[in-house]
mmCIF file of C-alpha atoms in Angstrom:
data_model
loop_
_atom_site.group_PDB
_atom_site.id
_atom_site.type_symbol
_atom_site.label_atom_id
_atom_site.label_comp_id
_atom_site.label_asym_id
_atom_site.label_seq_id
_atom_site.Cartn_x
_atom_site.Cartn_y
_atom_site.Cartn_z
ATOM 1 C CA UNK A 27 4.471 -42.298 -133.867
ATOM 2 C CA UNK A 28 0.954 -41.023 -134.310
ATOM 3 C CA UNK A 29 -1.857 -42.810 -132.667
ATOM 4 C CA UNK A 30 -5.151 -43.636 -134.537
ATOM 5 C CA UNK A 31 -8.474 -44.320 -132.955
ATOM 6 C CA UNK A 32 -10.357 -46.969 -133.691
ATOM 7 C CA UNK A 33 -14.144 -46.830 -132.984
ATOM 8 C CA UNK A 34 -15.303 -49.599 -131.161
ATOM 9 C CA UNK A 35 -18.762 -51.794 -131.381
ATOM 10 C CA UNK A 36 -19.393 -50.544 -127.768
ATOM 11 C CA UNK A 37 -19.148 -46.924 -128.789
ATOM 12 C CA UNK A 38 -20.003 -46.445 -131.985
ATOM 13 C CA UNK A 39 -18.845 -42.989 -133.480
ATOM 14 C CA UNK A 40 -20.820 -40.037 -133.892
ATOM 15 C CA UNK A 41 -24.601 -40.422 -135.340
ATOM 16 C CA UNK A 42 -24.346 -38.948 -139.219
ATOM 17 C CA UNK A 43 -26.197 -35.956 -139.916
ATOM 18 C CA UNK A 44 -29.934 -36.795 -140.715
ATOM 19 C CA UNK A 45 -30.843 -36.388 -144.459
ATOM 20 C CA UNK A 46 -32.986 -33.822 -146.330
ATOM 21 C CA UNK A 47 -35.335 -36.260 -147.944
ATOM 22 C CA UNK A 48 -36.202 -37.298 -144.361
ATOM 23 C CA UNK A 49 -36.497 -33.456 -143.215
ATOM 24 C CA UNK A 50 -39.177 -33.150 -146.449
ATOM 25 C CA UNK A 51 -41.139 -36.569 -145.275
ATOM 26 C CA UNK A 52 -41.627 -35.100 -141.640
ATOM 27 C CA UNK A 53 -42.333 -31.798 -143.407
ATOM 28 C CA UNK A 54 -45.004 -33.066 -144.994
ATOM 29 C CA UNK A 55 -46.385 -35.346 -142.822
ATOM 30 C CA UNK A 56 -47.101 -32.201 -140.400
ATOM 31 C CA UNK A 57 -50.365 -31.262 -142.819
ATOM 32 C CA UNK A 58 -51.869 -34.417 -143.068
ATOM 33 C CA UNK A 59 -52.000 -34.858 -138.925
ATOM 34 C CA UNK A 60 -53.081 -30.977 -138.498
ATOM 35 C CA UNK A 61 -56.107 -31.911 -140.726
ATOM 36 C CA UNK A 62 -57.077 -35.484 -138.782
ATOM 37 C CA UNK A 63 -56.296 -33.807 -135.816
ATOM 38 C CA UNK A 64 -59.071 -30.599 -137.319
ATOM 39 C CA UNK A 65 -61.456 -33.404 -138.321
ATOM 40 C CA UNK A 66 -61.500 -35.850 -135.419
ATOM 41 C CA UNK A 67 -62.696 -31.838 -133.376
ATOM 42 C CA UNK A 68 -65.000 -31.736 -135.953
ATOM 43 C CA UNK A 69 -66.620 -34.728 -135.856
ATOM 44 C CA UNK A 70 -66.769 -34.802 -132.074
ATOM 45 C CA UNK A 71 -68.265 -31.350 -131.987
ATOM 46 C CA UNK A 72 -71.024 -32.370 -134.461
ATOM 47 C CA UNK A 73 -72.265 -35.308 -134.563
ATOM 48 C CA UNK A 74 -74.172 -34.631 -131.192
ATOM 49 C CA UNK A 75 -75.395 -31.957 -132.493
ATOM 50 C CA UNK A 76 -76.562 -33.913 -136.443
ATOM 51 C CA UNK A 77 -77.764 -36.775 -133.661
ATOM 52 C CA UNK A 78 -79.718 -33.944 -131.637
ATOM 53 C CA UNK A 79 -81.464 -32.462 -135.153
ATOM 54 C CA UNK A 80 -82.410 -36.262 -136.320
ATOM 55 C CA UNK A 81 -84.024 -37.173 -133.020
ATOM 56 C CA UNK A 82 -85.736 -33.546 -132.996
ATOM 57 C CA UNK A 83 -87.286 -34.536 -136.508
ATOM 58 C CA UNK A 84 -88.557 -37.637 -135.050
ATOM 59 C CA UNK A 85 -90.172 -35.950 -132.030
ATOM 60 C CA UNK A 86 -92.054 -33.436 -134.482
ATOM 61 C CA UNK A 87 -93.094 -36.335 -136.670
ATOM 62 C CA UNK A 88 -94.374 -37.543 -133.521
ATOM 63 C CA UNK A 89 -96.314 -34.170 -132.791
ATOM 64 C CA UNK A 90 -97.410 -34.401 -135.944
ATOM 65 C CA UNK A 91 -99.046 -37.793 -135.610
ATOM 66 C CA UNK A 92 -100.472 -36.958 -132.480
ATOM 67 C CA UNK A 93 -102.229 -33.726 -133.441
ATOM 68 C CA UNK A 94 -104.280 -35.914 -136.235
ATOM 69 C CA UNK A 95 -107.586 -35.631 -135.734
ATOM 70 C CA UNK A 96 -109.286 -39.219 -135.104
ATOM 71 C CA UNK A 97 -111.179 -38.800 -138.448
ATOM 72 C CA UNK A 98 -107.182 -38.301 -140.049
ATOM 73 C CA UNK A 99 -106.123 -40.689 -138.610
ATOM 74 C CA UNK A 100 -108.381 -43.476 -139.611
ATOM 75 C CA UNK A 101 -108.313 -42.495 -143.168
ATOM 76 C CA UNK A 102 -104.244 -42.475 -143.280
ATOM 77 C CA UNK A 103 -104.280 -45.763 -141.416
ATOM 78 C CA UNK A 104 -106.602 -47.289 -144.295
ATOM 79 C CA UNK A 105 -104.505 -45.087 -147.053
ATOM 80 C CA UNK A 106 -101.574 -47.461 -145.963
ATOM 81 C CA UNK A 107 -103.514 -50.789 -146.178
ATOM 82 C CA UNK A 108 -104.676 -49.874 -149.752
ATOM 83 C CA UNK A 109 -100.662 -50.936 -150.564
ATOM 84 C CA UNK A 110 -101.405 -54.232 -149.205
ATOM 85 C CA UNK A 111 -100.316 -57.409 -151.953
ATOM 86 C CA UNK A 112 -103.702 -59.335 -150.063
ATOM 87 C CA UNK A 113 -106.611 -57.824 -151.993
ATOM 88 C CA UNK A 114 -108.720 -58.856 -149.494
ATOM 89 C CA UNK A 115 -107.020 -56.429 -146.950
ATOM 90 C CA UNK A 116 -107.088 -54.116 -150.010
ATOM 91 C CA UNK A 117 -111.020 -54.470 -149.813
ATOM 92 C CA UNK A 118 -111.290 -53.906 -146.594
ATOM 93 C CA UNK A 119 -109.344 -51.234 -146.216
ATOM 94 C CA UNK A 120 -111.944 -49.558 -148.845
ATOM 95 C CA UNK A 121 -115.016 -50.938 -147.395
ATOM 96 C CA UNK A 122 -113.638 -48.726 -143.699
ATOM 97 C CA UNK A 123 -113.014 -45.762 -145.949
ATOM 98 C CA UNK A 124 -116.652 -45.860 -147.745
ATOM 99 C CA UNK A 125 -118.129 -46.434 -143.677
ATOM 100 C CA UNK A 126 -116.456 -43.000 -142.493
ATOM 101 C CA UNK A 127 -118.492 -41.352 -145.557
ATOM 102 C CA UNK A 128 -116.661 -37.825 -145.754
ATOM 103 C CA UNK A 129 -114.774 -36.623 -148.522
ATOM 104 C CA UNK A 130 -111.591 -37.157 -147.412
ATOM 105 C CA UNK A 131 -112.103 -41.124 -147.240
ATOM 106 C CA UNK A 132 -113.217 -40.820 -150.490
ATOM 107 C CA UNK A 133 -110.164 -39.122 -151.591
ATOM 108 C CA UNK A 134 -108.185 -41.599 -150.328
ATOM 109 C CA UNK A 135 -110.318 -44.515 -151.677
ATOM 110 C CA UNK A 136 -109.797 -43.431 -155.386
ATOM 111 C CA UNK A 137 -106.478 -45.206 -156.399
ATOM 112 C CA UNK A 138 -109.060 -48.685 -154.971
ATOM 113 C CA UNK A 139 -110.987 -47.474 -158.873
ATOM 114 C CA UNK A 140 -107.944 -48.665 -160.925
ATOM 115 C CA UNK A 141 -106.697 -51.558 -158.547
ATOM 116 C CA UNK A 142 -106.074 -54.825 -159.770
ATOM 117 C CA UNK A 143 -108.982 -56.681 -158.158
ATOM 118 C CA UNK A 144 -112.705 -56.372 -159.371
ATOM 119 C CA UNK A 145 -113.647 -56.849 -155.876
ATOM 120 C CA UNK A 146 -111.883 -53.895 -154.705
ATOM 121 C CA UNK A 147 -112.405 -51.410 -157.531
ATOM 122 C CA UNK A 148 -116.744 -52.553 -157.087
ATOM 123 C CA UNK A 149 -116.757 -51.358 -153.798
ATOM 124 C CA UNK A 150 -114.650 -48.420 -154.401
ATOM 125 C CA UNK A 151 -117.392 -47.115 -156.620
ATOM 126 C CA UNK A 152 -119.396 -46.822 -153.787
ATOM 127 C CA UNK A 153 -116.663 -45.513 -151.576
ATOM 128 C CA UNK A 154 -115.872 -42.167 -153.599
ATOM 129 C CA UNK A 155 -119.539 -40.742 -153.349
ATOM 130 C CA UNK A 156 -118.928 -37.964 -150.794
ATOM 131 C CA UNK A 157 -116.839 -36.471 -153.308
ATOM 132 C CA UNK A 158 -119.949 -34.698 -154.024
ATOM 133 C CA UNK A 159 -122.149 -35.360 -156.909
ATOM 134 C CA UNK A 160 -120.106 -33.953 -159.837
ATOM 135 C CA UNK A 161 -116.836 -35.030 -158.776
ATOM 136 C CA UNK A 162 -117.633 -38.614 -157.680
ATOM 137 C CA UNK A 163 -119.879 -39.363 -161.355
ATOM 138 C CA UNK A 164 -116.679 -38.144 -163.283
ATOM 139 C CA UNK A 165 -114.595 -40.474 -161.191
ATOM 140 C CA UNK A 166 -117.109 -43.641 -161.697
ATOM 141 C CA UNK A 167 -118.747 -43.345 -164.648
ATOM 142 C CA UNK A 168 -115.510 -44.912 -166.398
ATOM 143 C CA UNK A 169 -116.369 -48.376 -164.495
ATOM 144 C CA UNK A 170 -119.000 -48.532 -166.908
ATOM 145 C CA UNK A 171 -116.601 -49.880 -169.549
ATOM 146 C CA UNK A 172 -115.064 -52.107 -166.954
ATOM 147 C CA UNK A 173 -113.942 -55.659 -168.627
ATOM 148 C CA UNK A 174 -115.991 -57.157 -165.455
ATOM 149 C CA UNK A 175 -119.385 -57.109 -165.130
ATOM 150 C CA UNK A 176 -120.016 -57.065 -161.322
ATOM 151 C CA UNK A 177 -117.765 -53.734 -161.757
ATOM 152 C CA UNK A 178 -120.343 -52.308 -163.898
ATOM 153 C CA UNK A 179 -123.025 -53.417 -162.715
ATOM 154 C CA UNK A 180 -121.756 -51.928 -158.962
ATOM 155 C CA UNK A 181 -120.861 -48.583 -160.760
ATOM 156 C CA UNK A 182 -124.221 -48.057 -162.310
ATOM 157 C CA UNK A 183 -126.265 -48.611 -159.048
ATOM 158 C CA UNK A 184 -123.449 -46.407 -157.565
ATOM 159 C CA UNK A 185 -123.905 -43.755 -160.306
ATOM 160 C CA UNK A 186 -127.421 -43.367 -159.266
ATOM 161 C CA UNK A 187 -126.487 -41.445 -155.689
ATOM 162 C CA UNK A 188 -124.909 -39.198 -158.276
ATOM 163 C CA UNK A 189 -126.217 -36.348 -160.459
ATOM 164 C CA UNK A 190 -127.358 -35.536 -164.042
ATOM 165 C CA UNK A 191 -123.658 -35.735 -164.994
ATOM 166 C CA UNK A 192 -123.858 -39.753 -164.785
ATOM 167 C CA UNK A 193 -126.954 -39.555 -166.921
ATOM 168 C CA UNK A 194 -125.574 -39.605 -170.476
ATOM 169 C CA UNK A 195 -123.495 -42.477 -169.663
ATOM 170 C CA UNK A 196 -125.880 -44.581 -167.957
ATOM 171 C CA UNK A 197 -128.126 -44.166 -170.857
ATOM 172 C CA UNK A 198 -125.304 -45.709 -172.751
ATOM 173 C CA UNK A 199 -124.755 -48.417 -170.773
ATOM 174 C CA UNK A 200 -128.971 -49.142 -170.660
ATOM 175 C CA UNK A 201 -129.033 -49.317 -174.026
ATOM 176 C CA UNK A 202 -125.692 -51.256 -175.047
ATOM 177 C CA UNK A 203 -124.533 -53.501 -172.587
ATOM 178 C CA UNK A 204 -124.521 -56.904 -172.911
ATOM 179 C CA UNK A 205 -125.025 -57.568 -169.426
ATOM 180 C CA UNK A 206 -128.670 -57.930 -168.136
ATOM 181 C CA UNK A 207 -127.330 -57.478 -164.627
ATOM 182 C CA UNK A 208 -125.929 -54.382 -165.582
ATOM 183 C CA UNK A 209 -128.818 -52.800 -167.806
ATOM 184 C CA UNK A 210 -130.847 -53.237 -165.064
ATOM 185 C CA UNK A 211 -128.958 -51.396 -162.991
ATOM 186 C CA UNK A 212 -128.708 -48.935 -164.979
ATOM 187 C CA UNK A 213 -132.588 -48.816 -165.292
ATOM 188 C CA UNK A 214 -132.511 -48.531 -161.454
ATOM 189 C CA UNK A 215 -130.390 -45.829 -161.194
ATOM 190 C CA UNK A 216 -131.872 -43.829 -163.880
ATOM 191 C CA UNK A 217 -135.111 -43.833 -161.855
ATOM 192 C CA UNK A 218 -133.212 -42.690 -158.930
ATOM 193 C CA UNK A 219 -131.906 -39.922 -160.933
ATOM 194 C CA UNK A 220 -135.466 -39.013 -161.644
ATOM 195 C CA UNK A 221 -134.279 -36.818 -165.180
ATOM 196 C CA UNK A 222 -136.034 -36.586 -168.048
ATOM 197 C CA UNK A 223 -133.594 -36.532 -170.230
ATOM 198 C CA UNK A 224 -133.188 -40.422 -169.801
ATOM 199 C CA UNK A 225 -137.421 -40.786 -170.672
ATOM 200 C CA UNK A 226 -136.519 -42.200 -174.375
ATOM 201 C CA UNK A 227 -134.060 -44.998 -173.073
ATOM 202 C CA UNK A 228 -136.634 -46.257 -170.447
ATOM 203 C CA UNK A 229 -139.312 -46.362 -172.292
ATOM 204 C CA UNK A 230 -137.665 -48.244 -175.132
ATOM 205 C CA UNK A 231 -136.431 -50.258 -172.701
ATOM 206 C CA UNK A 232 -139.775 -51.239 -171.625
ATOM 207 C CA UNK A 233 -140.642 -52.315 -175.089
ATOM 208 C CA UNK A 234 -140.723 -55.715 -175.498
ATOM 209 C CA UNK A 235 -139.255 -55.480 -179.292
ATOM 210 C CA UNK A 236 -140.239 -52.111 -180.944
ATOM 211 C CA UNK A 237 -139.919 -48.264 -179.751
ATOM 212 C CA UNK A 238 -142.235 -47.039 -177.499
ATOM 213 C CA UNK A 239 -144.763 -44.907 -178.709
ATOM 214 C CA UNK A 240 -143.801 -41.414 -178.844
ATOM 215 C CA UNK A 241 -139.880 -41.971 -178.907
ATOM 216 C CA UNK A 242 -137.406 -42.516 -181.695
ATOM 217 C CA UNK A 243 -135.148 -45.630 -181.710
ATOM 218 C CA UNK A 244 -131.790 -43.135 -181.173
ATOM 219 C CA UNK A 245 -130.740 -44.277 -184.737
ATOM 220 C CA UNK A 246 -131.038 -47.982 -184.542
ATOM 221 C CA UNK A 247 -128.551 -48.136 -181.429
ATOM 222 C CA UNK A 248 -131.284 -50.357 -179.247
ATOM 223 C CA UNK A 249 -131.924 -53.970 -179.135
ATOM 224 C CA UNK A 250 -135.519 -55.120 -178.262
ATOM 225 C CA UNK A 251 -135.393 -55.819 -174.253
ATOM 226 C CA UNK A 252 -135.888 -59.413 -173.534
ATOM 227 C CA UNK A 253 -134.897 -59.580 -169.914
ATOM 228 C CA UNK A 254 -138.009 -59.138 -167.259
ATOM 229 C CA UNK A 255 -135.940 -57.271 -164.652
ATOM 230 C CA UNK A 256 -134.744 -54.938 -166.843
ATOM 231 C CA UNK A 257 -138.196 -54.344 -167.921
ATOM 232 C CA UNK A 258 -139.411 -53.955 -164.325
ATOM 233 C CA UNK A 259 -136.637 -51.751 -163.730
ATOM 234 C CA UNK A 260 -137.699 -49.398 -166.120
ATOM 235 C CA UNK A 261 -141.411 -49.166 -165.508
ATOM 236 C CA UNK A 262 -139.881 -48.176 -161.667
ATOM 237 C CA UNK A 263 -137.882 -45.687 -163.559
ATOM 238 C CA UNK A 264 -140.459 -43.531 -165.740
ATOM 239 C CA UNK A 265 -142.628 -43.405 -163.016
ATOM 240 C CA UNK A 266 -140.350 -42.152 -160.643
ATOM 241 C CA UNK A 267 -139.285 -39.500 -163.381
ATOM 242 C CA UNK A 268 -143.025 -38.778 -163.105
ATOM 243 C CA UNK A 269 -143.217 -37.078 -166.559
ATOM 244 C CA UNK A 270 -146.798 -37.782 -168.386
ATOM 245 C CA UNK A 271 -144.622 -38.352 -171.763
ATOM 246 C CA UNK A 272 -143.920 -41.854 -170.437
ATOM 247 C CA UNK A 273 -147.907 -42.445 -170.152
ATOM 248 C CA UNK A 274 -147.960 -43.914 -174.361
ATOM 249 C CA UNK A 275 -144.907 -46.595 -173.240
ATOM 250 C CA UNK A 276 -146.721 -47.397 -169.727
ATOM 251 C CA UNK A 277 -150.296 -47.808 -171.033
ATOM 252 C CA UNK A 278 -149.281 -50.068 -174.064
ATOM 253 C CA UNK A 279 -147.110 -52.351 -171.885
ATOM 254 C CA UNK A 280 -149.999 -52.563 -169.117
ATOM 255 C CA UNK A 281 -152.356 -53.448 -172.294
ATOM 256 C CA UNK A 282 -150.181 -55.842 -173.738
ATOM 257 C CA UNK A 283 -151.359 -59.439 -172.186
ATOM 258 C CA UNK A 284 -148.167 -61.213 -173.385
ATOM 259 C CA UNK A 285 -145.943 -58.944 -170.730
ATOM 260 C CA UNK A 286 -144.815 -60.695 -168.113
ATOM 261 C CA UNK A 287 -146.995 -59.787 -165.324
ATOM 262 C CA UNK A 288 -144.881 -58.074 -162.708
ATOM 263 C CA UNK A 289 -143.944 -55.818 -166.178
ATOM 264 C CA UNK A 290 -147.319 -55.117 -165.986
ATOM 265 C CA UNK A 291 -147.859 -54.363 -162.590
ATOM 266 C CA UNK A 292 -145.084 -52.115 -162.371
ATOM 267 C CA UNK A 293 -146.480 -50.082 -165.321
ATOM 268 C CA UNK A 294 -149.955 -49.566 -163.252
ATOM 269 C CA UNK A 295 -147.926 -48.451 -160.281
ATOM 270 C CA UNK A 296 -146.100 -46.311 -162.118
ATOM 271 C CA UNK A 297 -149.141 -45.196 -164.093
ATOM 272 C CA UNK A 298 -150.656 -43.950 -161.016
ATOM 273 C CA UNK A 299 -147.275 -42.321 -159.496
ATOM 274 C CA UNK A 300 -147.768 -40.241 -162.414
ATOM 275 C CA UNK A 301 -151.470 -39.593 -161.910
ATOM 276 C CA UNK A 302 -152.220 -38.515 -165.531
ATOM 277 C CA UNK A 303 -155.795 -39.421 -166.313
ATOM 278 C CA UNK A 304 -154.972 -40.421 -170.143
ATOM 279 C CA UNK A 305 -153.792 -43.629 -168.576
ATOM 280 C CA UNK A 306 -157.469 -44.295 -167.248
ATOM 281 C CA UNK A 307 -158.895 -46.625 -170.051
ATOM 282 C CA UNK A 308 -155.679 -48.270 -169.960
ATOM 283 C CA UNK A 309 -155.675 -48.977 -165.797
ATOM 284 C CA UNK A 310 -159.843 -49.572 -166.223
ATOM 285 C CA UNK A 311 -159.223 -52.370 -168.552
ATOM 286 C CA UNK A 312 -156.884 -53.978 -166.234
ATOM 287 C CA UNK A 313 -159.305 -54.016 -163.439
ATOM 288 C CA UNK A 314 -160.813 -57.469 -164.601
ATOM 289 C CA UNK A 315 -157.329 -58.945 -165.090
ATOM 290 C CA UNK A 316 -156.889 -62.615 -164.166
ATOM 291 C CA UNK A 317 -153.951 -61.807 -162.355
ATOM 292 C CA UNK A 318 -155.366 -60.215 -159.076
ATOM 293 C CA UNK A 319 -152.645 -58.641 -157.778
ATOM 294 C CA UNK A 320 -152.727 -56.341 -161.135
ATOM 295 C CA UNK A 321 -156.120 -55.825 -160.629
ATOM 296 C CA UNK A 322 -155.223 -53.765 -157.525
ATOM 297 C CA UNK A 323 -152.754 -52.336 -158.070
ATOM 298 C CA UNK A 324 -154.603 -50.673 -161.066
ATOM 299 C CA UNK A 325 -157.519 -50.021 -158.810
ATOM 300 C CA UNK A 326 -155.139 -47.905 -156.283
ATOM 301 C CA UNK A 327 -153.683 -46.596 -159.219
ATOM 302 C CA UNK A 328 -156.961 -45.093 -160.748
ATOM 303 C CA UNK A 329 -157.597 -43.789 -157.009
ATOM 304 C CA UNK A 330 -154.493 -41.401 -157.039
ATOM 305 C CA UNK A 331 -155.450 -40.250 -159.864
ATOM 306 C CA UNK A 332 -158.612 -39.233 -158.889
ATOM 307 C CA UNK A 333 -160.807 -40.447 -161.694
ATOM 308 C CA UNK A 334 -164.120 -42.286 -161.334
ATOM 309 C CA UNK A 335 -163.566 -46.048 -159.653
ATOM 310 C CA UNK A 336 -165.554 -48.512 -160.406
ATOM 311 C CA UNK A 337 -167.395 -50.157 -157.803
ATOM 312 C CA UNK A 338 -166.868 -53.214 -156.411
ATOM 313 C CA UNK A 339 -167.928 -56.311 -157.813
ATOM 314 C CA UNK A 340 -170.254 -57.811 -155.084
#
């Protein structure tokens, strides 16, 4: 009788031959470790050296910063304030820029012309000067049509450390703005200009309510001048132009007893700035004025220009 063996729990039979699906999975499987295997190499072989490049950027940054010149530096470090939400740190940072007074301070002070505050963008007018003459009136002479007046009042005075190029529109804003403040300023600056292409505005400006004698009324575009300052103003102005052609507007306001009197004492000063002896009669007649300071300043006037002087009353 043939014996059959039974396999027992203790010795289980032989293992059954391992499948091919499970042969394909490990087959595959062999890729996908290769390529962590190539990437974890990778990454430990370059991210020293990524690491390394980043910190050598931020030591040439460094050298960079360091080889600014003082002067460079104190203009970026104001550049950055200019972002400031305060507008007061805005303002100062504009006010340091306009101190250093070279052109690259002013460069960086020209976004301050558009900012938000009128604070800011009136000292900013003054801050851009040392852009040079041409450069700087192109930049400020829009402040003129600024909605506040301080602005434009700050841009006209500043337009006056210009050149002829602010000329035309400070002429515009003498004879159109509303502001007193600001056509005064514009009277001011005009004399500091010193051209004689703005003669017609000051002199009409002078008038107390018709054109001056010898100049048209630029097609109806001026108002009669009721403000003293701005009147003063521009008796400073003609006679620091210098130009005898102002002499007819001078003489007729120094003649003219209802003027204000410092109007009229600025017209014998500037009468005698100008030294043209037509204005004689005119400076003469004012030497028995009741108003004494008038009375000399129309005696030193006559003096400069070298005509005969009465002598003094005893």
């Amino acid at each position: 009788m043939k014996r059959v063996a039974l396999a027992s729990p203790r010795h289980p039979g032989p293992a059954p031959a391992p499948r091919k699906s499970a042969r394909r999975a490990s087959s595959s499987l062999a890729p996908l470790l290769l390529s962590a295997i190539s990437l974890t190499t990778t990454l430990t072989f370059y991210l020293p050296l990524v690491e390394a490049a980043g910190h050598a950027r931020a030591l040439q940054e460094a050298d960079r910063a360091a080889a600014l010149t003082p002067l460079q530096s104190a203009v970026r470090a104001q550049a950055e304030r200019l972002s400031s939400a305060d507008a007061e740190v805005r303002r100062d940072a504009v006010m340091r820029l306009r101190a250093l007074a070279r052109p690259e301070a002013s460069r960086a002070a020209l976004p301050a012309l558009g900012d938000a505050s009128a604070s800011v963008r009136a000292v900013a007018a003054h801050a851009v000067l040392s852009l040079g003459p041409h450069e700087a009136a192109a930049h400020v002479a829009p402040l003129l049509r600024d909605r506040d007046e301080f602005v434009r009042r700050e841009a006209a005075y500043a337009l006056g450390r210009t050149g002829t190029a602010a000329v035309v529109p400070l002429v515009n804003a003498l004879e159109t703005d509303r502001s007193a403040a600001v056509r005064g300023a514009a009277a001011v600056a005009l004399g500091q200009l010193a051209d004689t292409a703005a003669l017609p505005a000051l002199a009409n400006s002078l008038a107390a309510s018709i054109p001056a004698p010898g100049f048209s009324d630029r097609g109806g575009r001026r108002r009669a001048e009721r403000d003293e300052f701005v009147r003063r103003a521009a008796a400073v102005a003609l006679g620091a132009v210098g130009s005898r052609a102002a002499v007819p507007a001078l003489t007729a306001t120094l003649s003219d007893e209802r003027t204000p009197d410092d109007v009229r004492r600025e017209s014998a000063a500037a009468l005698g700035r100008i030294g043209d002896p037509a204005a004689a009669p005119a400076l003469r007649a004012a030497l028995d004025s009741r108003d004494p300071h008038l009375a000399r300043l129309a005696l030193d006037a006559l003096r400069r220009i070298g005509g005969p002087v009465p002598p003094a009353a005893p």
